mmCIF file of C-alpha atoms and ligand atoms in Angstrom:
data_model
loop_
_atom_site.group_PDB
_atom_site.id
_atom_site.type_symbol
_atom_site.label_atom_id
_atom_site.label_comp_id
_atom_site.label_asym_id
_atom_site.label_seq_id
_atom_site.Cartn_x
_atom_site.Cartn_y
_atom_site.Cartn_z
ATOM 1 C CA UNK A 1 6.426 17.208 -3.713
ATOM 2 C CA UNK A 2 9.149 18.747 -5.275
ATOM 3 C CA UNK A 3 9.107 16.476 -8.425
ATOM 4 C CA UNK A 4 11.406 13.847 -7.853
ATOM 5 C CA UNK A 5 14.325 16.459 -9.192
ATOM 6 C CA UNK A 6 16.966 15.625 -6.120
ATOM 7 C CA UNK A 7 17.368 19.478 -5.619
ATOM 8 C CA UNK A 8 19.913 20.492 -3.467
ATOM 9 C CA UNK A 9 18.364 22.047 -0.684
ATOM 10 C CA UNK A 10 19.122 25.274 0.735
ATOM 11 C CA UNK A 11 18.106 28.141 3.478
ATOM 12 C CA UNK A 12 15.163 29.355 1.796
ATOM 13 C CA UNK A 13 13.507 26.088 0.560
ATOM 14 C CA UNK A 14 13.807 24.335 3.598
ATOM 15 C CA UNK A 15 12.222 27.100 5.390
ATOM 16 C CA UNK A 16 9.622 26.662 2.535
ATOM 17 C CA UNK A 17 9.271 22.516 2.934
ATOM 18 C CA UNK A 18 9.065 22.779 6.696
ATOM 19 C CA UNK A 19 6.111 25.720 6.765
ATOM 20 C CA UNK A 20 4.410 23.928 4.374
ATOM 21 C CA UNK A 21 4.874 20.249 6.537
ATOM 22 C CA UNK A 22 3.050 19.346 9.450
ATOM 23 C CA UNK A 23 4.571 15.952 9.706
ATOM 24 C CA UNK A 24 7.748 14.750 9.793
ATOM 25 C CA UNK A 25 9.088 11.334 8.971
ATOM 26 C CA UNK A 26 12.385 10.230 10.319
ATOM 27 C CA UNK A 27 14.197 7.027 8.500
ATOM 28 C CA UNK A 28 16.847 6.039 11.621
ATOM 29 C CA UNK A 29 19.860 4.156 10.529
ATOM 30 C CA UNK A 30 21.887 6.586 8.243
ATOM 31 C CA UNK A 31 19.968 9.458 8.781
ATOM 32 C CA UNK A 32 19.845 10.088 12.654
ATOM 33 C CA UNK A 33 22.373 7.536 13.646
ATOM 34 C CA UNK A 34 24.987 5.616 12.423
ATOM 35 C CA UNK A 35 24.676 2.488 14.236
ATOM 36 C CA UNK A 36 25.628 3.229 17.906
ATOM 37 C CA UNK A 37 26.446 7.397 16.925
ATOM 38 C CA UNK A 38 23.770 9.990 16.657
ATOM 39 C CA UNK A 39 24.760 11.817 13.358
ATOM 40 C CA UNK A 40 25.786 15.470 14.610
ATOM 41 C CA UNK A 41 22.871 18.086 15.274
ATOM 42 C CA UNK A 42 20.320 15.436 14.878
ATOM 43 C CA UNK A 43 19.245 15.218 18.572
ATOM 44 C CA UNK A 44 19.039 19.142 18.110
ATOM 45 C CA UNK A 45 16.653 18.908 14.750
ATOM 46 C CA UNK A 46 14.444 16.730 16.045
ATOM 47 C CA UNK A 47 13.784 18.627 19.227
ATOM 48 C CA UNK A 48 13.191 21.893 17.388
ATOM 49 C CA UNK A 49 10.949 20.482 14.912
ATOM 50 C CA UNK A 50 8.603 19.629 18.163
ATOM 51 C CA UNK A 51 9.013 22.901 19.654
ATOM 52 C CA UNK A 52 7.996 24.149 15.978
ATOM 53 C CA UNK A 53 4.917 22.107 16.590
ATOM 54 C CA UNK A 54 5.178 19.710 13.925
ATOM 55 C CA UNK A 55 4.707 16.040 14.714
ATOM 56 C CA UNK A 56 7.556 13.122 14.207
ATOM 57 C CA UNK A 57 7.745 9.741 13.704
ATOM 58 C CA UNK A 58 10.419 7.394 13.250
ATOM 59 C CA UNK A 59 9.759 4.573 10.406
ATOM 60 C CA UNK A 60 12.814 2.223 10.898
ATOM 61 C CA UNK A 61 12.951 -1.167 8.909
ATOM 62 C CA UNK A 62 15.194 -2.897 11.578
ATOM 63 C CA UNK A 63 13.206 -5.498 13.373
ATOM 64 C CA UNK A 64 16.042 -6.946 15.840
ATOM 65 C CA UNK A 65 14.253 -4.143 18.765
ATOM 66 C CA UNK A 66 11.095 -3.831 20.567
ATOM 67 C CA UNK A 67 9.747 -0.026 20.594
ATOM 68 C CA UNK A 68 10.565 0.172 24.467
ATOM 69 C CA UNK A 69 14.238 -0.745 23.231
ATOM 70 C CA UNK A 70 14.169 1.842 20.820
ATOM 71 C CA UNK A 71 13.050 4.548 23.631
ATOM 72 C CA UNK A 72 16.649 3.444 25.319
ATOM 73 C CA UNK A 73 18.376 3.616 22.757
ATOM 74 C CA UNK A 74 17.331 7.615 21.621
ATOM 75 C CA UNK A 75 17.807 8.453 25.076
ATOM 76 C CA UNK A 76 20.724 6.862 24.817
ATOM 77 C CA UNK A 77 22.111 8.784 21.759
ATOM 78 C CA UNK A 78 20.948 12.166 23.420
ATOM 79 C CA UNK A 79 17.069 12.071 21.769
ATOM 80 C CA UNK A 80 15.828 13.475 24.380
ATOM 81 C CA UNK A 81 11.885 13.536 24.139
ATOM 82 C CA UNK A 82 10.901 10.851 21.852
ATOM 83 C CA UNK A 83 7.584 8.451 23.320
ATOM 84 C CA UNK A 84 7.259 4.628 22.056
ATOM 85 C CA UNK A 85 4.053 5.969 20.428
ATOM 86 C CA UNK A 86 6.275 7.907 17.650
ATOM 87 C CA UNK A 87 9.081 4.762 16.957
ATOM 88 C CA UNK A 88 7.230 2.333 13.888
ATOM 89 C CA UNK A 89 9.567 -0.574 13.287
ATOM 90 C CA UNK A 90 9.141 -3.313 11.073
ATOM 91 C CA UNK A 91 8.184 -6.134 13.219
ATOM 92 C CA UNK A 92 5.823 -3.568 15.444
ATOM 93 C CA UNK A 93 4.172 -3.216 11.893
ATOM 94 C CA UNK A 94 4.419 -6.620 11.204
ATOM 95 C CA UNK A 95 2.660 -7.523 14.061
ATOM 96 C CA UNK A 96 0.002 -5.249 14.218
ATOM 97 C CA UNK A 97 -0.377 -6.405 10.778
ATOM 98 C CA UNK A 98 -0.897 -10.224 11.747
ATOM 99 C CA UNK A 99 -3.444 -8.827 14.087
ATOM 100 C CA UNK A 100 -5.690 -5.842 12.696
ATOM 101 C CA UNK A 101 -5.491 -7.038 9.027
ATOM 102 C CA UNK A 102 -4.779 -10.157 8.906
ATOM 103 C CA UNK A 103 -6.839 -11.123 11.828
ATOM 104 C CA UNK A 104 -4.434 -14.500 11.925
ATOM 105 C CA UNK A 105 -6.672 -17.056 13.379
ATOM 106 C CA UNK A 106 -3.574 -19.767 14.607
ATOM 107 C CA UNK A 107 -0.160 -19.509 15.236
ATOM 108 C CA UNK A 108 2.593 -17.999 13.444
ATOM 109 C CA UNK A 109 5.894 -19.413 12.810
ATOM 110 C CA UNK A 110 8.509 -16.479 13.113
ATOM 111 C CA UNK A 111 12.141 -16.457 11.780
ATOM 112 C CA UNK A 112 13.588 -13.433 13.307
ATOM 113 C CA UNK A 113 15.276 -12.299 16.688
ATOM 114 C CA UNK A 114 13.714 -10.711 19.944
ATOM 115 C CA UNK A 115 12.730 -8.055 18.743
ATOM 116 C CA UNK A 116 10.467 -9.538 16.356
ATOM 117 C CA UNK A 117 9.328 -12.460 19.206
ATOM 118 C CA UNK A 118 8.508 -9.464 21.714
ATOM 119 C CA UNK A 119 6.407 -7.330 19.415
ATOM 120 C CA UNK A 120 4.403 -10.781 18.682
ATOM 121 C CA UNK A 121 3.601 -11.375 21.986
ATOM 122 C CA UNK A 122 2.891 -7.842 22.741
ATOM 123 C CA UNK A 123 0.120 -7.242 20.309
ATOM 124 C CA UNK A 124 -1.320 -11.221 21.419
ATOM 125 C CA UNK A 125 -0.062 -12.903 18.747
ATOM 126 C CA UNK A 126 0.746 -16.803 19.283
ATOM 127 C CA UNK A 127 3.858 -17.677 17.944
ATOM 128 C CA UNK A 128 5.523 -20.950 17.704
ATOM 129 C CA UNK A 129 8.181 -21.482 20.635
ATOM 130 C CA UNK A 130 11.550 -23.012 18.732
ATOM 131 C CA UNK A 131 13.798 -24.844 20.970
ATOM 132 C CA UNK A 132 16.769 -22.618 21.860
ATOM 133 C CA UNK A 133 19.014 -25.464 20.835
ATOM 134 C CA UNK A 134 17.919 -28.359 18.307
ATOM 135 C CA UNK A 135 17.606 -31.814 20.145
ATOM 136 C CA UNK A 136 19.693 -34.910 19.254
ATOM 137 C CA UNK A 137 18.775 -36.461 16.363
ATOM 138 C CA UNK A 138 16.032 -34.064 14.864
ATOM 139 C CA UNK A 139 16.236 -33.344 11.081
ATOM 140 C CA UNK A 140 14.648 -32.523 7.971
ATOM 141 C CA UNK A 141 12.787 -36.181 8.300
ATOM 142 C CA UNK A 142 11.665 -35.594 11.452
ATOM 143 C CA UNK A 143 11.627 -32.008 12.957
ATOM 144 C CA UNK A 144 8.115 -31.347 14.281
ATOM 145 C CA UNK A 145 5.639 -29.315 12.370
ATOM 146 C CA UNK A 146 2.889 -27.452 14.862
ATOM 147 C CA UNK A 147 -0.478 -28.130 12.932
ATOM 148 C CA UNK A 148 -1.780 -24.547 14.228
ATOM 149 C CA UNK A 149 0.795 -22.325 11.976
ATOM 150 C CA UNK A 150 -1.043 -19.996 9.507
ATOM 151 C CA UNK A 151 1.521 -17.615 9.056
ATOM 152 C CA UNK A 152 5.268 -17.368 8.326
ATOM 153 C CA UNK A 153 7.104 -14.126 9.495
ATOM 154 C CA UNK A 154 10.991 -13.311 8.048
ATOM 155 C CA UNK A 155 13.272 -11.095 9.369
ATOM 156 C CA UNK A 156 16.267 -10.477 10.366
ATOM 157 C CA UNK A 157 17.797 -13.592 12.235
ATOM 158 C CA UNK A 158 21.637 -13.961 12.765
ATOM 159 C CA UNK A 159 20.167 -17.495 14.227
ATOM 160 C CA UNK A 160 19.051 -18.765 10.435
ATOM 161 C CA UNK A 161 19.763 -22.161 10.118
ATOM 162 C CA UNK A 162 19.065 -24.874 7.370
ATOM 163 C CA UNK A 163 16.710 -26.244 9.851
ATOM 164 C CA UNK A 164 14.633 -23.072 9.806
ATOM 165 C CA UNK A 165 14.341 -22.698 5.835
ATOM 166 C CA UNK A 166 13.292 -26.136 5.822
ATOM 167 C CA UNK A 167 10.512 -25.741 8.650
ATOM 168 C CA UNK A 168 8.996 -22.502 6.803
ATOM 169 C CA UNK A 169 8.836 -23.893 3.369
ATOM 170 C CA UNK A 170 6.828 -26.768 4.600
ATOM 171 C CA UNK A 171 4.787 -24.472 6.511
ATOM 172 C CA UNK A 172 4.231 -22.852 3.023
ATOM 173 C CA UNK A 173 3.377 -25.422 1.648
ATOM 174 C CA UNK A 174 -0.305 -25.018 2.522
ATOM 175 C CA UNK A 175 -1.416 -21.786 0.302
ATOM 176 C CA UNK A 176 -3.794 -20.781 3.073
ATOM 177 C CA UNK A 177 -0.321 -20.152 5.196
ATOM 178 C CA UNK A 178 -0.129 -16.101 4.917
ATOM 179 C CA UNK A 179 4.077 -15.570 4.158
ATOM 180 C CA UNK A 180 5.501 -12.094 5.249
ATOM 181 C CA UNK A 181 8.889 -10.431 5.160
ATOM 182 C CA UNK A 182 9.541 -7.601 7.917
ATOM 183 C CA UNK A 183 11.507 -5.865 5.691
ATOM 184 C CA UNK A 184 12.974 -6.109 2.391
ATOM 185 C CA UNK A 185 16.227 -5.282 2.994
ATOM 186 C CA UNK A 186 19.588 -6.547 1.115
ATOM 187 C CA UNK A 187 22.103 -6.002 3.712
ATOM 188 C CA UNK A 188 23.196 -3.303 5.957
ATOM 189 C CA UNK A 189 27.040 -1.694 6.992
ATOM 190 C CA UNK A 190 28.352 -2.170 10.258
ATOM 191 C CA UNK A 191 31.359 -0.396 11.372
ATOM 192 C CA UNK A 192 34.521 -0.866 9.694
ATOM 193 C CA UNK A 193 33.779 -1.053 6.339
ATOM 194 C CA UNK A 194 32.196 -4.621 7.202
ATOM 195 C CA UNK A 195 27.992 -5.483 5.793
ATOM 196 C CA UNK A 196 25.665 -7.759 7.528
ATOM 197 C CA UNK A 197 22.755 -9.379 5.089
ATOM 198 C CA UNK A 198 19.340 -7.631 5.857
ATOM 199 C CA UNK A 199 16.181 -9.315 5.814
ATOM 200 C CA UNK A 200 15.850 -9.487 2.380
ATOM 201 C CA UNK A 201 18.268 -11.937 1.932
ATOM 202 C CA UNK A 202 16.405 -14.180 4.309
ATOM 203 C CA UNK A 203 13.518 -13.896 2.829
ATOM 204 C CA UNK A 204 14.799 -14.548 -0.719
ATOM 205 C CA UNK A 205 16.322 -17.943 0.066
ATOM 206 C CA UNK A 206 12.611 -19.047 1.452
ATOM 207 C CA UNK A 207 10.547 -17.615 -1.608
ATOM 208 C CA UNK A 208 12.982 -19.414 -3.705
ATOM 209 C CA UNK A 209 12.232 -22.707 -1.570
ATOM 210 C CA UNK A 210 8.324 -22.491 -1.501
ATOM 211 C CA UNK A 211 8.096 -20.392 -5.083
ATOM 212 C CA UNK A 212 5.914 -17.979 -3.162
ATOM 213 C CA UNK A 213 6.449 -13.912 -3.236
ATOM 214 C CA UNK A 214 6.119 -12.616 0.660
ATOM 215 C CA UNK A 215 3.977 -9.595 1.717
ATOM 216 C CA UNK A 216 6.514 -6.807 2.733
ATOM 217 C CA UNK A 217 5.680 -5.161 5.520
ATOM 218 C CA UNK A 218 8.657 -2.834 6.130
ATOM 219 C CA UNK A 219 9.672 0.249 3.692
ATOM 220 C CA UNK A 220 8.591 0.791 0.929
ATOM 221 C CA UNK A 221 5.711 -1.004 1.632
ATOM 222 C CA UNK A 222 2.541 1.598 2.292
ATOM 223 C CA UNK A 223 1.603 -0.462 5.112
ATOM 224 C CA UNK A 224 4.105 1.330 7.721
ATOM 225 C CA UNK A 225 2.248 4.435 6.392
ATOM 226 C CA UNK A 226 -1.028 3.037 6.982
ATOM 227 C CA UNK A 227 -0.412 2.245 10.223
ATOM 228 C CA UNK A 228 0.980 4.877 11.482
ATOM 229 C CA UNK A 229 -1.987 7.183 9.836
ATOM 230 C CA UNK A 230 -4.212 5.118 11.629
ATOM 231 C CA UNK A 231 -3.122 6.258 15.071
ATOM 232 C CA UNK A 232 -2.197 9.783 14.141
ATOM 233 C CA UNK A 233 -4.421 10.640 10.983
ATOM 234 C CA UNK A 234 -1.719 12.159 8.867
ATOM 235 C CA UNK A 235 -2.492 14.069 5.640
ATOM 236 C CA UNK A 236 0.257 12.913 2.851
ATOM 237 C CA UNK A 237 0.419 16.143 1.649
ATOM 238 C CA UNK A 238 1.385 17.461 4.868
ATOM 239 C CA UNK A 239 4.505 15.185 5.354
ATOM 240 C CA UNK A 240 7.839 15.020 4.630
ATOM 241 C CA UNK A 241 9.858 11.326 4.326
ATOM 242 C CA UNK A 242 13.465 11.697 5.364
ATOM 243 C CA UNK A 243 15.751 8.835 4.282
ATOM 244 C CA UNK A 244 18.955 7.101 3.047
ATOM 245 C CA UNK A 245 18.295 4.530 1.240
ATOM 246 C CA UNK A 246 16.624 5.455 -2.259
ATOM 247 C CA UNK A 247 14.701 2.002 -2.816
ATOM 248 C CA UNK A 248 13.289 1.923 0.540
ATOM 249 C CA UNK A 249 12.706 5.223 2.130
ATOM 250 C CA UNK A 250 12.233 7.106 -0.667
ATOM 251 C CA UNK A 251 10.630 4.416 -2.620
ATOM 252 C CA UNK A 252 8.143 4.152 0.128
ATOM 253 C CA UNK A 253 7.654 8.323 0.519
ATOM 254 C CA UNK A 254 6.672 8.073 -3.330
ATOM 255 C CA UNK A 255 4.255 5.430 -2.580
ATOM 256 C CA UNK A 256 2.519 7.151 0.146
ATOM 257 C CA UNK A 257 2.501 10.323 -1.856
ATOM 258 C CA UNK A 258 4.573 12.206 0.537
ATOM 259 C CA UNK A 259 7.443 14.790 -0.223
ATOM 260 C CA UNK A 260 11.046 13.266 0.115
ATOM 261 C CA UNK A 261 14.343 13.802 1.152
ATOM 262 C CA UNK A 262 17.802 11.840 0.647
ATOM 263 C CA UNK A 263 20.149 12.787 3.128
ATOM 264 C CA UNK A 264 23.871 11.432 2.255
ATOM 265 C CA UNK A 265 24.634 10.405 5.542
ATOM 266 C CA UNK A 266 23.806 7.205 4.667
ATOM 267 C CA UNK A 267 23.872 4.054 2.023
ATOM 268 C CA UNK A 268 22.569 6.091 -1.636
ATOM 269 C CA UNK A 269 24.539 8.667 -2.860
ATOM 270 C CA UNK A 270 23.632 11.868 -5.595
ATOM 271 C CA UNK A 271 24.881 9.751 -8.118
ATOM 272 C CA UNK A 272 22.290 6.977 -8.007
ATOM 273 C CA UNK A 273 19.827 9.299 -7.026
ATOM 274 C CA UNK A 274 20.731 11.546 -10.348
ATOM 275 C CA UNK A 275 20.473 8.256 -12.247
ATOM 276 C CA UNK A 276 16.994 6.808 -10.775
ATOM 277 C CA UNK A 277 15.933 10.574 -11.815
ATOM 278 C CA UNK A 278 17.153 10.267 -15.502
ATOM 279 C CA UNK A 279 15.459 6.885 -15.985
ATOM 280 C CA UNK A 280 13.000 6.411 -18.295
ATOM 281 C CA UNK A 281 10.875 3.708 -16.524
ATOM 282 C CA UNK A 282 8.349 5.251 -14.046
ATOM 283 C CA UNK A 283 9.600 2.586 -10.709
ATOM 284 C CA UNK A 284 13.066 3.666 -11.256
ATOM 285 C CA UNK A 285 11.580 7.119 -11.095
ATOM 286 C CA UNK A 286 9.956 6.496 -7.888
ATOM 287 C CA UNK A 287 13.000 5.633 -6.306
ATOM 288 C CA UNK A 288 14.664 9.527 -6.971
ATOM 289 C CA UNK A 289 13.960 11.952 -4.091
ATOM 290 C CA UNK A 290 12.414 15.425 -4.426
ATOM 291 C CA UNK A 291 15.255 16.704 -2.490
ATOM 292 C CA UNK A 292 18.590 16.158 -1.422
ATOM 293 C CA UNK A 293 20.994 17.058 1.527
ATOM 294 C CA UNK A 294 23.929 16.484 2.830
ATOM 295 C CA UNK A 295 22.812 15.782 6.441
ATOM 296 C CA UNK A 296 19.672 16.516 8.502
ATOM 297 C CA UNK A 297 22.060 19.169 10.589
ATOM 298 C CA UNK A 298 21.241 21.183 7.557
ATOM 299 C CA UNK A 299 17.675 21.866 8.624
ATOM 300 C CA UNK A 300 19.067 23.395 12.393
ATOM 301 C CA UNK A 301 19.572 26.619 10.621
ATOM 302 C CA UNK A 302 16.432 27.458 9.834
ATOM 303 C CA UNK A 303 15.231 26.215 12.774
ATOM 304 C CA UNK A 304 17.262 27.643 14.459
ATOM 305 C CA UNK A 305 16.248 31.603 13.720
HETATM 306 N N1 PLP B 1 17.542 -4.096 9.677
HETATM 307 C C1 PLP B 1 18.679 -4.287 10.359
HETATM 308 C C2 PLP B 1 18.952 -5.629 10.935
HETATM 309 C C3 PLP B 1 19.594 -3.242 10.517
HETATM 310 O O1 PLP B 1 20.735 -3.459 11.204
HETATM 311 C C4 PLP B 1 19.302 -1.982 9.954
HETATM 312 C C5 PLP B 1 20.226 -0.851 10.093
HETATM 313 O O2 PLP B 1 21.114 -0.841 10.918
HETATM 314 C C6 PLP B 1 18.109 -1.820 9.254
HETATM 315 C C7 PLP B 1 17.247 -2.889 9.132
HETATM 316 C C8 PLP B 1 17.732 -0.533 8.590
HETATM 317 O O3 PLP B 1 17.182 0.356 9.497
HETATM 318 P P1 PLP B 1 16.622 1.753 8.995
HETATM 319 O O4 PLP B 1 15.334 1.471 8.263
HETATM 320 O O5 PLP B 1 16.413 2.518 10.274
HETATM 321 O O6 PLP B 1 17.670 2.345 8.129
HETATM 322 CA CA1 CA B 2 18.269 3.841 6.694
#
């Protein structure tokens, strides 16, 4: 890496990062899109990096899509060439989780929205079906509990209720119950200035009802790292973590031992990036990039040539 300095990249060195990279790891939301908006030249960058040979991967922390809705949506935004195999979410991970680590033997109860459901079911894992609408006269007294549930799963679910707080810390209850978080996330911006509240948030309200800590999953967990190195066999030293959000993506590029870069199209800015450098404790530390740029356009020069 380059030290965790946040050096301003330019021509030269990124010529020098990229020849010395063989894989490249794309953070999505604020670094190749802005919600619904490809950032400019991004499509471009990622399509020369191939052509360059190197391989790519996309390490998002939003769990509301399966990978095949992911392959829609780059296509969509004018990503022309990228396969399901290359897209790692956070409830693909968490799933694959629940079934190669894990090895969950019984159901899990999942808080969370299709996309998380769908990635379940794809990799065989039996969730708990909850009734699209509550019936008359079920409540905390009475709701029922399925016996088989060895597993709670947060994410992000714009269908939390009271009802489904209550269900999970029960669930928890039993300290054989495995409790996982997708992703870690506070909260996310939409468009016009407005934030939603990330996964995080979620999951805080539940670890503060069973007194339990969850297993993250998500950034800046190692496990997306894991998982993807699995299926690809990537050497840390020979990638690159591209992100925009300091105590995720570039949290999680420390903790994999891979080189990082904050681009500013996104949530962090220099400033807090300068200041997690100038810390004296060694996690705040983690959280500063090796590099810094303004956008990933500003690799399509060099490419480019
Ligand atoms: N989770 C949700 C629900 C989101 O809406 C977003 C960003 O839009 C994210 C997570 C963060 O995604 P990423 O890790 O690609 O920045
Ligand atoms: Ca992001």
């Amino acid at each position: 890496g380059g030290g965790r300095g946040c050096v301003a990249l330019r021509g030269a060195q990124i010529r020098d990062l990229l020849d010395a990279k063989h894989n490249v790891l794309f953070d999505c939301d604020g670094v190749i899109w802005n919600g619904e908006t490809a950032v400019a030249g991004a499509p471009e960058v990622v399509s020369l990096l191939k052509q360059r040979g190197k391989r790519v991967f996309f390490v998002t922390n939003n769990c509301t899509r399966p990978r095949e809705n992911y392959v829609q949506k780059f296509s969509r935004l004018g990503f022309a060439d990228v396969a399901e195999e290359e897209i790692f979410s956070s409830a693909y991970c968490s799933a694959a989780y629940l079934r190669d680590v894990a090895r969950l033997q019984g159901k899990v109860y999942a808080i969370g929205g299709g996309g998380v459901l769908k990635e379940l079911r794809d990799a065989g894992v039996p969730v708990v079906e909850e009734p699209a609408e509550q019936e008359e006269g079920t409540s905390i007294y009475n709701c029922p509990l399925d016996p088989d549930v060895r597993a709670v799963l947060v994410g992000y679910d714009e269908s939390f209720t009271f009802m489904k707080l209550a269900k999970a810390c029960c669930y928890l209850r039993d300290a054989e119950c495995l409790f996982l978080a997708t992703d870690p996330d506070p909260w996310h911006p939409l468009r016009g200035g407005r934030i939603t509240p990330g996964s995080g948030s979620l999951t805080a309200a539940l670890e503060t009802a069973s007194s339990r800590k969850a297993t993250v999953i998500g950034k800046p967990s190692r496990f997306m790292f894991d998982c993807i190195s699995s299926q690809f066999d990537l050497d840390p030293s020979r990638s690159l973590m591209i992100g925009d959000r300091l105590e995720t993506d570039i949290l999680f590029g420390s903790n994999c031992g891979l080189s990082t870069v904050l681009t500013l199209t996104g949530v962090s800015t220099l400033d807090e990036a300068q200041r997690y450098r100038d810390s004296q404790s060694p996690e705040q530390k983690d959280c500063a990039p090796d590099f810094v740029v303004e956008s990933v356009a500003d690799f399509l020069q060099v490419l480019e040539e």
